[in-house]
Amino acid sequence: MAQFDDRERAFEAKYAHDAEMVFRAEARRNKLLANWAGEILGKTGAELDAYVVEVMKSDFEEAGHEDVVRKVSGDLGDKATDDEVRRKMDELLIEAKGQIASES
């Protein structure tokens, strides 16, 4: 019975770790996306830092990433379509995962 309990605890620990890694990667992606969009908008310094915070906060409006897409697309206006923002998010998620893996 102890062996079963050990396996259950190991599975729960792995699940918690995997969930944390997904959260960290998505948060990093959003930060990278905000920097990308902020540069397009001509933001620098403190203004860019504030914009990054705005974008990261927008991710907590609803489940999924469409809230971030709406925020960034709305801010970029005709400089990028929703699909371009989604493609950039996909690219940046790969980059974010790589950055996190290299930090471990």
Coordinates of C-alpha atoms in Angstrom, one line a residue:
M1 CA 0.0 0.0 0.0
A2 CA 2.9 2.4 0.8
Q3 CA 4.2 1.8 -2.8
F4 CA 0.8 3.0 -4.2
D5 CA 0.9 6.1 -2.0
D6 CA 4.4 6.9 -3.1
R7 CA 3.4 6.6 -6.7
E8 CA 0.4 8.8 -6.1
R9 CA 2.5 11.5 -4.4
A10 CA 5.0 11.3 -7.3
F11 CA 2.2 11.7 -9.9
E12 CA 0.7 14.7 -8.0
A13 CA 4.2 16.3 -7.7
K14 CA 4.8 15.9 -11.4
Y15 CA 1.4 17.3 -12.2
A16 CA 2.0 20.3 -10.0
H17 CA 5.4 20.9 -11.5
D18 CA 4.1 20.6 -15.1
A19 CA 1.2 23.1 -14.3
E20 CA 3.7 25.5 -12.8
M21 CA 6.0 25.3 -15.9
V22 CA 3.0 26.0 -18.2
F23 CA 2.1 29.0 -16.1
R24 CA 5.7 30.3 -16.2
A25 CA 6.0 29.8 -19.9
E26 CA 2.8 31.6 -20.7
A27 CA 3.7 34.5 -18.4
R28 CA 7.1 34.7 -20.0
R29 CA 5.5 34.6 -23.5
N30 CA 3.2 37.4 -22.5
K31 CA 6.1 39.5 -21.4
L32 CA 8.0 38.9 -24.6
L33 CA 4.8 39.7 -26.6
A34 CA 4.4 42.9 -24.7
N35 CA 7.9 43.9 -25.4
W36 CA 7.5 43.1 -29.1
A37 CA 4.2 45.1 -29.3
G38 CA 5.6 47.9 -27.2
E39 CA 8.5 48.4 -29.6
I40 CA 6.2 48.5 -32.5
L41 CA 4.2 51.2 -30.7
G42 CA 7.4 53.1 -30.0
K43 CA 7.4 52.6 -26.2
T44 CA 10.6 52.8 -24.3
G45 CA 11.9 52.8 -20.8
A46 CA 9.2 53.3 -18.1
E47 CA 6.5 53.5 -20.6
L48 CA 7.4 50.1 -22.1
D49 CA 7.7 48.6 -18.5
A50 CA 4.2 49.9 -17.7
Y51 CA 2.9 48.4 -21.0
V52 CA 4.4 45.0 -20.1
V53 CA 2.5 45.1 -16.8
E54 CA -0.8 46.0 -18.6
V55 CA -0.5 43.1 -21.0
M56 CA 0.4 40.7 -18.3
K57 CA -2.6 41.8 -16.2
S58 CA -4.9 41.4 -19.2
D59 CA -4.2 37.6 -19.1
F60 CA -6.2 37.3 -15.9
E61 CA -9.4 38.6 -17.5
E62 CA -10.6 35.2 -18.7
A63 CA -9.3 31.7 -19.2
G64 CA -7.1 31.1 -22.3
H65 CA -5.1 33.6 -24.2
E66 CA -7.7 35.4 -26.2
D67 CA -7.8 38.2 -23.6
V68 CA -4.1 38.9 -24.4
V69 CA -4.8 38.7 -28.1
R70 CA -7.6 41.3 -27.8
K71 CA -5.5 43.6 -25.7
V72 CA -2.4 43.6 -28.0
S73 CA -4.4 43.6 -31.2
G74 CA -6.5 46.5 -30.0
D75 CA -3.4 48.4 -29.0
L76 CA -1.6 47.7 -32.3
G77 CA -4.6 48.6 -34.4
D78 CA -3.8 48.3 -38.1
K79 CA -0.1 47.5 -37.4
A80 CA -0.9 43.8 -36.8
T81 CA -3.9 41.5 -37.2
D82 CA -5.3 39.1 -34.6
D83 CA -3.8 36.2 -36.6
E84 CA -0.4 37.9 -36.7
V85 CA -0.5 38.4 -32.9
R86 CA -1.5 34.7 -32.4
R87 CA 1.4 33.6 -34.7
K88 CA 3.8 35.8 -32.7
M89 CA 2.4 34.3 -29.5
D90 CA 3.1 30.8 -30.8
E91 CA 6.7 31.7 -31.7
L92 CA 7.3 33.4 -28.4
L93 CA 5.9 30.5 -26.4
I94 CA 8.6 28.3 -27.9
E95 CA 11.2 30.9 -27.1
A96 CA 9.8 31.3 -23.5
K97 CA 10.0 27.5 -22.9
G98 CA 13.6 27.5 -24.2
Q99 CA 14.5 30.3 -21.9
I100 CA 12.9 28.6 -18.9
A101 CA 14.6 25.3 -19.7
S102 CA 18.0 26.9 -19.9
E103 CA 17.5 28.5 -16.5
S104 CA 16.8 25.2 -14.8

